[in-house]
Every structure is written in C-alpha cells, then in structure tokens.
mmCIF file of C-alpha atoms in Angstrom:
data_model
loop_
_atom_site.group_PDB
_atom_site.id
_atom_site.type_symbol
_atom_site.label_atom_id
_atom_site.label_comp_id
_atom_site.label_asym_id
_atom_site.label_seq_id
_atom_site.Cartn_x
_atom_site.Cartn_y
_atom_site.Cartn_z
ATOM 1 C CA MET A 1 40.198 -189.848 -85.711
ATOM 2 C CA ALA A 2 41.165 -193.542 -85.824
ATOM 3 C CA TRP A 3 44.904 -192.903 -86.276
ATOM 4 C CA GLN A 4 44.958 -190.898 -83.080
ATOM 5 C CA THR A 5 43.832 -193.878 -81.023
ATOM 6 C CA LEU A 6 46.762 -195.976 -82.326
ATOM 7 C CA LEU A 7 49.424 -193.663 -80.947
ATOM 8 C CA PRO A 8 50.420 -194.474 -77.376
ATOM 9 C CA GLY A 9 50.761 -191.521 -75.109
ATOM 10 C CA CYS A 10 48.441 -189.338 -77.220
ATOM 11 C CA THR A 11 45.533 -188.221 -75.147
ATOM 12 C CA ALA A 12 44.208 -184.923 -76.297
ATOM 13 C CA PRO A 13 45.258 -183.830 -79.760
ATOM 14 C CA ARG A 14 46.629 -180.365 -79.932
ATOM 15 C CA GLN A 15 45.887 -178.095 -82.819
ATOM 16 C CA ARG A 16 48.871 -176.352 -84.369
ATOM 17 C CA PRO A 17 48.303 -172.648 -84.692
ATOM 18 C CA ASP A 18 49.903 -172.540 -88.124
ATOM 19 C CA LEU A 19 47.720 -175.322 -89.550
ATOM 20 C CA PRO A 20 43.981 -175.360 -89.954
ATOM 21 C CA HIS A 21 42.201 -178.098 -88.043
ATOM 22 C CA THR A 22 41.529 -180.169 -91.115
ATOM 23 C CA GLY A 23 42.955 -183.552 -90.002
ATOM 24 C CA GLY A 24 45.372 -183.407 -92.877
ATOM 25 C CA TYR A 25 48.648 -185.295 -93.433
ATOM 26 C CA GLU A 26 50.858 -182.713 -91.766
ATOM 27 C CA GLU A 27 48.755 -182.652 -88.661
ATOM 28 C CA MET A 28 48.916 -186.426 -88.514
ATOM 29 C CA LEU A 29 52.739 -186.306 -88.650
ATOM 30 C CA PHE A 30 52.791 -183.760 -85.879
ATOM 31 C CA PHE A 31 50.782 -185.983 -83.560
ATOM 32 C CA VAL A 32 52.913 -189.016 -84.466
ATOM 33 C CA ARG A 33 56.102 -187.153 -83.502
ATOM 34 C CA GLU A 34 54.584 -185.923 -80.293
ATOM 35 C CA GLY A 35 53.454 -189.437 -79.416
ATOM 36 C CA PHE A 36 56.878 -190.978 -80.002
ATOM 37 C CA LYS A 37 58.565 -188.177 -78.060
ATOM 38 C CA THR A 38 56.312 -188.725 -75.066
ATOM 39 C CA SER A 39 56.827 -192.494 -75.260
ATOM 40 C CA TRP A 40 60.629 -192.133 -75.458
ATOM 41 C CA LEU A 41 60.758 -189.832 -72.446
ATOM 42 C CA SER A 42 58.605 -192.258 -70.444
ATOM 43 C CA ALA A 43 60.767 -195.215 -71.452
ATOM 44 C CA ASN A 44 63.984 -193.337 -70.689
ATOM 45 C CA LYS A 45 62.666 -192.391 -67.255
ATOM 46 C CA ALA A 46 61.695 -195.994 -66.569
ATOM 47 C CA VAL A 47 65.160 -197.261 -67.655
ATOM 48 C CA SER A 48 66.922 -194.658 -65.517
ATOM 49 C CA SER A 49 64.812 -195.618 -62.507
ATOM 50 C CA ALA A 50 65.544 -199.313 -63.088
ATOM 51 C CA TYR A 51 69.292 -198.580 -63.457
ATOM 52 C CA HIS A 52 69.447 -196.711 -60.143
ATOM 53 C CA SER A 53 67.493 -199.501 -58.465
ATOM 54 C CA LEU A 54 69.898 -202.132 -59.823
ATOM 55 C CA LYS A 55 72.885 -200.026 -58.771
ATOM 56 C CA ALA A 56 71.521 -199.753 -55.226
ATOM 57 C CA LEU A 57 70.888 -203.498 -55.121
ATOM 58 C CA PHE A 58 74.435 -204.204 -56.390
ATOM 59 C CA LEU A 59 75.985 -201.949 -53.753
ATOM 60 C CA LEU A 60 73.917 -203.631 -51.072
ATOM 61 C CA PHE A 61 74.954 -207.069 -52.332
ATOM 62 C CA ALA A 62 78.639 -206.053 -52.490
ATOM 63 C CA SER A 63 78.459 -204.697 -48.934
ATOM 64 C CA LEU A 64 76.935 -207.926 -47.681
ATOM 65 C CA CYS A 65 79.618 -209.958 -49.472
ATOM 66 C CA ALA A 66 82.412 -207.824 -48.019
ATOM 67 C CA TRP A 67 80.959 -208.113 -44.509
ATOM 68 C CA TYR A 68 80.577 -211.876 -44.796
ATOM 69 C CA SER A 69 84.119 -212.276 -46.186
ATOM 70 C CA GLY A 70 85.518 -210.262 -43.298
ATOM 71 C CA TYR A 71 83.549 -212.388 -40.857
ATOM 72 C CA LEU A 72 84.957 -215.596 -42.372
ATOM 73 C CA LEU A 73 88.520 -214.255 -42.294
ATOM 74 C CA ALA A 74 88.122 -213.229 -38.668
ATOM 75 C CA GLU A 75 86.950 -216.742 -37.821
ATOM 76 C CA LEU A 76 89.553 -218.627 -39.871
ATOM 77 C CA ILE A 77 92.690 -216.544 -39.345
ATOM 78 C CA PRO A 78 94.335 -217.055 -35.906
ATOM 79 C CA GLU A 79 94.780 -214.083 -33.606
ATOM 80 C CA VAL A 80 98.165 -212.721 -34.636
ATOM 81 C CA PRO A 81 99.500 -209.168 -34.888
ATOM 82 C CA LEU A 82 98.289 -207.210 -37.904
ATOM 83 C CA SER A 83 101.855 -206.823 -39.145
ATOM 84 C CA ASN A 84 102.238 -210.614 -39.310
ATOM 85 C CA THR A 85 99.001 -210.945 -41.222
ATOM 86 C CA VAL A 86 100.027 -208.260 -43.746
ATOM 87 C CA TYR A 87 103.434 -209.903 -44.132
ATOM 88 C CA SER A 88 101.774 -213.278 -44.736
ATOM 89 C CA ILE A 89 99.564 -211.779 -47.446
ATOM 90 C CA TRP A 90 102.502 -210.088 -49.169
ATOM 91 C CA SER A 91 104.667 -213.190 -48.933
ATOM 92 C CA PHE A 92 101.958 -215.488 -50.289
ATOM 93 C CA GLY A 93 103.344 -217.358 -53.263
ATOM 94 C CA GLU A 94 106.990 -216.675 -52.467
ATOM 95 C CA LYS A 95 109.407 -219.549 -52.277
ATOM 96 C CA PRO A 96 109.748 -220.858 -48.724
ATOM 97 C CA ILE A 97 112.993 -219.944 -46.993
ATOM 98 C CA LEU A 98 114.709 -222.809 -45.267
ATOM 99 C CA ARG A 99 115.966 -221.717 -41.860
ATOM 100 C CA ALA A 100 118.456 -223.612 -39.793
ATOM 101 C CA PRO A 101 117.127 -224.785 -36.439
ATOM 102 C CA ALA A 102 118.167 -222.810 -33.382
ATOM 103 C CA PRO A 103 121.374 -224.181 -31.897
ATOM 104 C CA LYS A 104 120.898 -226.428 -28.926
ATOM 105 C CA ARG A 105 121.928 -224.837 -25.653
ATOM 106 C CA GLN A 106 125.037 -226.438 -24.168
ATOM 107 C CA LYS A 107 125.995 -226.856 -20.530
ATOM 108 C CA CYS A 108 127.141 -223.621 -18.860
ATOM 109 C CA ASP A 109 126.399 -221.820 -22.150
ATOM 110 C CA HIS A 110 129.374 -223.330 -23.969
ATOM 111 C CA TRP A 111 129.543 -222.751 -27.706
ATOM 112 C CA THR A 112 130.082 -226.462 -28.279
ATOM 113 C CA SER A 113 129.211 -229.469 -26.167
ATOM 114 C CA CYS A 114 131.767 -231.214 -24.019
ATOM 115 C CA PRO A 115 132.772 -234.757 -24.982
ATOM 116 C CA PRO A 116 131.256 -237.672 -23.081
ATOM 117 C CA ASN A 117 132.735 -238.477 -19.660
ATOM 118 C CA THR A 118 133.813 -234.875 -19.031
ATOM 119 C CA TYR A 119 132.750 -232.084 -16.683
ATOM 120 C CA ALA A 120 131.706 -228.739 -18.182
ATOM 121 C CA TYR A 121 132.674 -225.579 -16.305
ATOM 122 C CA ARG A 122 132.673 -221.817 -16.801
ATOM 123 C CA LEU A 123 134.324 -219.189 -14.604
ATOM 124 C CA LEU A 124 133.325 -215.520 -14.989
ATOM 125 C CA SER A 125 134.775 -212.685 -12.946
ATOM 126 C CA GLY A 126 132.825 -209.639 -11.850
ATOM 127 C CA GLY A 127 132.803 -206.767 -14.302
ATOM 128 C CA GLY A 128 131.263 -203.722 -12.682
ATOM 129 C CA GLN A 129 129.196 -203.062 -9.611
ATOM 130 C CA ASP A 130 126.179 -204.917 -10.981
ATOM 131 C CA LYS A 131 128.034 -207.507 -13.091
ATOM 132 C CA TYR A 132 128.372 -210.292 -10.563
ATOM 133 C CA ALA A 133 130.938 -213.062 -10.750
ATOM 134 C CA GLN A 134 129.718 -216.544 -11.660
ATOM 135 C CA ILE A 135 130.884 -220.131 -11.281
ATOM 136 C CA CYS A 136 129.024 -222.736 -13.351
ATOM 137 C CA PHE A 137 129.732 -226.455 -13.118
ATOM 138 C CA GLU A 138 127.862 -229.107 -15.090
ATOM 139 C CA ASP A 139 125.197 -226.526 -15.985
ATOM 140 C CA GLU A 140 124.583 -225.664 -12.332
ATOM 141 C CA LEU A 141 125.115 -222.062 -11.238
ATOM 142 C CA VAL A 142 127.206 -222.688 -8.148
ATOM 143 C CA ILE A 143 128.025 -219.049 -7.337
ATOM 144 C CA GLY A 144 126.317 -215.997 -8.824
ATOM 145 C CA GLY A 145 123.915 -213.133 -8.383
ATOM 146 C CA GLU A 146 120.882 -215.355 -8.900
ATOM 147 C CA THR A 147 121.986 -217.778 -6.207
ATOM 148 C CA GLY A 148 122.691 -214.899 -3.812
ATOM 149 C CA ASN A 149 126.029 -216.250 -2.587
ATOM 150 C CA VAL A 150 128.453 -214.010 -4.494
ATOM 151 C CA ALA A 151 130.255 -211.265 -2.576
ATOM 152 C CA ARG A 152 133.087 -208.790 -2.830
ATOM 153 C CA GLY A 153 136.526 -210.392 -2.811
ATOM 154 C CA ILE A 154 137.485 -213.932 -3.849
ATOM 155 C CA ASN A 155 134.657 -216.441 -4.350
ATOM 156 C CA ILE A 156 135.561 -220.133 -4.213
ATOM 157 C CA ALA A 157 133.665 -223.348 -4.988
ATOM 158 C CA ILE A 158 134.938 -226.821 -4.089
ATOM 159 C CA VAL A 159 133.704 -229.786 -6.154
ATOM 160 C CA ASN A 160 134.197 -233.488 -5.489
ATOM 161 C CA TYR A 161 136.024 -234.736 -8.565
ATOM 162 C CA VAL A 162 134.774 -238.316 -8.215
ATOM 163 C CA THR A 163 131.073 -237.563 -7.765
ATOM 164 C CA GLY A 164 130.884 -234.190 -9.506
ATOM 165 C CA LYS A 165 128.983 -232.711 -6.558
ATOM 166 C CA VAL A 166 129.610 -229.276 -5.073
ATOM 167 C CA THR A 167 130.775 -229.749 -1.478
ATOM 168 C CA GLU A 168 131.461 -226.176 -0.314
ATOM 169 C CA THR A 169 131.330 -222.527 -1.393
ATOM 170 C CA GLY A 170 132.782 -219.445 0.270
ATOM 171 C CA SER A 171 133.476 -215.729 -0.279
ATOM 172 C CA PHE A 172 136.379 -213.827 1.266
ATOM 173 C CA ASP A 173 136.412 -210.038 1.313
ATOM 174 C CA MET A 174 139.873 -208.695 0.536
ATOM 175 C CA PHE A 175 138.976 -205.006 0.855
ATOM 176 C CA GLU A 176 137.804 -204.893 4.480
ATOM 177 C CA GLY A 177 138.729 -207.090 7.423
ATOM 178 C CA ASP A 178 141.356 -209.795 7.797
ATOM 179 C CA ASN A 179 140.105 -212.662 5.641
ATOM 180 C CA SER A 180 143.362 -214.070 4.317
ATOM 181 C CA GLY A 181 143.631 -216.573 7.192
ATOM 182 C CA PRO A 182 140.053 -217.875 6.810
ATOM 183 C CA MET A 183 140.580 -218.266 3.049
ATOM 184 C CA VAL A 184 143.751 -220.306 3.624
ATOM 185 C CA LYS A 185 141.901 -222.610 6.038
ATOM 186 C CA PHE A 186 139.041 -222.978 3.560
ATOM 187 C CA ILE A 187 141.449 -224.015 0.797
ATOM 188 C CA GLN A 188 143.317 -226.412 3.049
ATOM 189 C CA SER A 189 140.051 -228.025 4.168
ATOM 190 C CA ALA A 190 139.318 -229.193 0.629
ATOM 191 C CA PRO A 191 139.805 -232.999 0.561
ATOM 192 C CA GLN A 192 141.912 -234.842 -1.973
ATOM 193 C CA LYS A 193 140.287 -235.462 -5.333
ATOM 194 C CA SER A 194 138.768 -231.948 -5.295
ATOM 195 C CA LEU A 195 138.389 -229.288 -7.964
ATOM 196 C CA LEU A 196 138.641 -225.654 -6.822
ATOM 197 C CA PHE A 197 137.113 -222.805 -8.860
ATOM 198 C CA MET A 198 137.931 -219.191 -7.933
ATOM 199 C CA VAL A 199 136.653 -215.836 -9.267
ATOM 200 C CA THR A 200 136.976 -212.262 -8.071
ATOM 201 C CA HIS A 201 134.225 -209.709 -7.688
ATOM 202 C CA ASP A 202 135.268 -206.098 -7.080
ATOM 203 C CA ASP A 203 138.587 -206.043 -5.170
ATOM 204 C CA GLY A 204 140.356 -209.308 -4.389
ATOM 205 C CA SER A 205 143.866 -208.183 -3.473
ATOM 206 C CA SER A 206 144.079 -205.107 -1.204
ATOM 207 C CA ARG A 207 144.186 -207.056 2.092
ATOM 208 C CA MET A 208 145.469 -210.375 0.796
ATOM 209 C CA LYS A 209 148.455 -211.449 2.885
ATOM 210 C CA ASP A 210 151.475 -213.504 1.915
ATOM 211 C CA ASP A 211 150.136 -216.727 3.423
ATOM 212 C CA ALA A 212 147.088 -216.560 1.157
ATOM 213 C CA LYS A 213 149.252 -215.815 -1.875
ATOM 214 C CA GLU A 214 151.495 -218.754 -1.032
ATOM 215 C CA ALA A 215 148.490 -221.080 -0.706
ATOM 216 C CA LEU A 216 147.306 -220.044 -4.162
ATOM 217 C CA ARG A 217 150.779 -220.425 -5.671
ATOM 218 C CA ALA A 218 150.939 -223.953 -4.198
ATOM 219 C CA LEU A 219 147.776 -224.740 -6.200
ATOM 220 C CA GLY A 220 149.454 -223.556 -9.396
ATOM 221 C CA SER A 221 148.570 -219.853 -9.633
ATOM 222 C CA LYS A 222 151.089 -217.752 -11.545
ATOM 223 C CA GLU A 223 149.172 -214.445 -11.463
ATOM 224 C CA VAL A 224 148.306 -214.076 -7.771
ATOM 225 C CA GLN A 225 151.435 -211.990 -7.108
ATOM 226 C CA ASN A 226 150.389 -209.669 -9.964
ATOM 227 C CA MET A 227 146.902 -208.954 -8.682
ATOM 228 C CA LYS A 228 146.078 -205.280 -8.108
ATOM 229 C CA PHE A 229 143.112 -203.268 -6.885
ATOM 230 C CA ARG A 230 139.992 -204.540 -8.653
ATOM 231 C CA SER A 231 141.898 -206.851 -10.972
ATOM 232 C CA SER A 232 139.548 -209.334 -12.642
ATOM 233 C CA TRP A 233 140.873 -212.825 -11.932
ATOM 234 C CA VAL A 234 139.694 -216.405 -12.511
ATOM 235 C CA PHE A 235 141.552 -219.550 -11.497
ATOM 236 C CA LEU A 236 141.008 -223.320 -11.768
ATOM 237 C CA ALA A 237 142.906 -225.584 -9.358
ATOM 238 C CA ALA A 238 142.814 -229.178 -8.144
ATOM 239 C CA LYS A 239 143.980 -231.189 -5.149
ATOM 240 C CA GLY A 240 145.024 -234.787 -5.681
ATOM 241 C CA VAL A 241 144.034 -234.518 -9.347
ATOM 242 C CA GLU A 242 146.339 -233.906 -12.303
ATOM 243 C CA LEU A 243 144.668 -231.584 -14.762
ATOM 244 C CA PRO A 244 145.388 -231.886 -18.502
ATOM 245 C CA THR A 245 148.366 -229.791 -19.595
ATOM 246 C CA GLY A 246 146.486 -228.049 -22.408
ATOM 247 C CA ILE A 247 143.650 -226.751 -20.243
ATOM 248 C CA GLN A 248 143.455 -223.006 -19.504
ATOM 249 C CA ARG A 249 143.601 -222.594 -15.766
ATOM 250 C CA GLU A 250 144.044 -218.873 -15.081
ATOM 251 C CA LYS A 251 143.329 -215.437 -16.512
ATOM 252 C CA ILE A 252 143.717 -211.867 -15.225
ATOM 253 C CA ASN A 253 142.720 -208.368 -16.339
ATOM 254 C CA HIS A 254 143.944 -205.297 -14.483
ATOM 255 C CA SER A 255 142.063 -202.090 -13.780
ATOM 256 C CA ASP A 256 143.173 -199.223 -15.990
ATOM 257 C CA GLU A 257 141.334 -195.886 -15.959
ATOM 258 C CA LYS A 258 142.115 -195.396 -19.661
ATOM 259 C CA LYS A 259 140.942 -198.855 -20.708
ATOM 260 C CA ASN A 260 138.265 -199.812 -18.170
ATOM 261 C CA ARG A 261 134.980 -200.944 -19.667
ATOM 262 C CA TYR A 262 133.071 -199.689 -16.641
ATOM 263 C CA SER A 263 133.711 -196.599 -14.545
ATOM 264 C CA GLY A 264 136.539 -197.669 -12.212
ATOM 265 C CA TRP A 265 136.116 -201.336 -13.192
ATOM 266 C CA PRO A 266 137.940 -203.470 -15.748
ATOM 267 C CA ALA A 267 136.053 -205.746 -18.107
ATOM 268 C CA GLU A 268 134.965 -209.138 -16.846
ATOM 269 C CA ILE A 269 136.982 -212.162 -17.992
ATOM 270 C CA GLN A 270 136.163 -215.838 -18.234
ATOM 271 C CA ILE A 271 137.551 -219.266 -18.942
ATOM 272 C CA GLU A 272 135.551 -222.348 -19.808
ATOM 273 C CA GLY A 273 136.308 -225.885 -20.754
ATOM 274 C CA CYS A 274 135.835 -229.594 -20.132
ATOM 275 C CA ILE A 275 137.616 -231.702 -17.505
ATOM 276 C CA PRO A 276 137.867 -235.478 -18.109
ATOM 277 C CA ARG A 277 136.157 -237.524 -15.450
ATOM 278 C CA GLU A 278 138.836 -240.194 -15.607
ATOM 279 C CA LEU A 279 142.306 -238.718 -15.677
ATOM 280 C CA SER A 280 145.400 -240.810 -16.318
#
C-alpha cells in the first residue's frame, strides 16, 4: 500500500489478529502508531547518546581547564608555605592593615638611643651557671660568653675615656685562690681619664680581702661591704673623670634560697646608660 511507504520506520506490516487483512482504516491507524513509536524510540536513543557524549566532552574540557589553571597558578605564585597562600586567598579584598615598622636596634640593646656625643654602656651580671655576665660599651661586647673572656668572680673592663677604646680586661676569681691582690693592682694600673666597668659571675666575695674592698670603696662603691656568696653585683667607676650625679653607678642582688630565680643563684641584674664624652 502507498501509505505504508510514507511511514518512516515501517518495514514489514504486521497483521493484527483481531482485524481481517483488508487494508482498512483501523489497520492504517495501527501502522501509523507503530511507525511513530519506533521513530520516537530511535530519536530518544539518539538524543540520549548525544547527551552522554556531550557530558563526557564537557568533563574532559573542565578537567583540562582545571589542570591548566593549576599550572598557571604554580608558575605565577611564588614558593611560599601553603598556610600563607590560604591566608592570602582568605584575606583577599580585606582592608590593608598598617603596621608600624620594627624599632631600630640601639647600641648595647638600649630601649632608646643615647644622645649625640655620649657613650652607650650596659652592665649585666651573671644569673645562673649558664647565664654569663656581660659588659657592652658602644655596642661592642667587651666581656661575655661569646667573647670567651668571662670567668667566675669579678670581671673588669677598662676604657679610655678620651678615645672610647677598651684598653684592658681582666677576671678575678673570688672563690678559689688569692686574687684580691692582683685585682687591686689591676685597678690601680688604670690610667687617669679611664672608665671602669665591673660585673660579677657566680661568687665574687668569698675570698675578697679588705684591701680589695677598700680599693672599690675609693672608686665610689657603697655595696662592696654588703656583698655575700653569689651576690649579683654591677658597678661603674671612673678615674680622673667626674661622672654625672644622676647616673646609676651600682646595683646588687643577694642570693636567697626562697627568692632565687635559678637553683642556688639569684636573678641577674643590670644597669645601662649614656656617659657624656665631654664632662664639665
């Protein structure tokens, strides 16, 4: 029949068992429905296949884009810890925080700088077996653990007041041996126009004799007679130079088992300041 050739998908007409094969109207409707049904299933299958193909292509394209983006980021972002990178991403768009610049380091680690035409100094006593005494002058570590010239007892540095140069250093053990006499000679050998800086490390009094105490009192010490076993003590003195009246020259801290910062050792103490180069 001619109408059968117009229906796509209709190949071999099927005869319904309930209808006689007469080519009537009802049979024609049956073949039309069957043809459209077959066409719809074919079209639906084709669309589904195209959809899955497009989905696969999209996933492939997205994967390529993600890989390329990661490659660009790896090339553009500097090598920094991951935590910094995450923080930078989270903080993107935030208002910048203005931070004050780090304070400039001052001579001998002072909190504030010394005025012009002055010497900066810092005296630090020992404060425990491994907390070595230090003498700093004009930002130079004159005596200390790093310089390797600190020892048990009283450590002394002599500085030329006119030139600001260190002329002599010495350490005098006051726990073993007789070192009071040598310390007195060392002090007396300091020329006029000299600054003398003294700090204790460990014990500085057990074997100190009266002649040494008198030599220190002559330089202006008021605490030497009060020194005890392992007392922390710092002292600034001068020969032929009149120091300003308001300058701190001496400090002491006694060992006390109930108050010691370290086992058997009192806390370290320090004094620091600025000495005018031209004194009246």
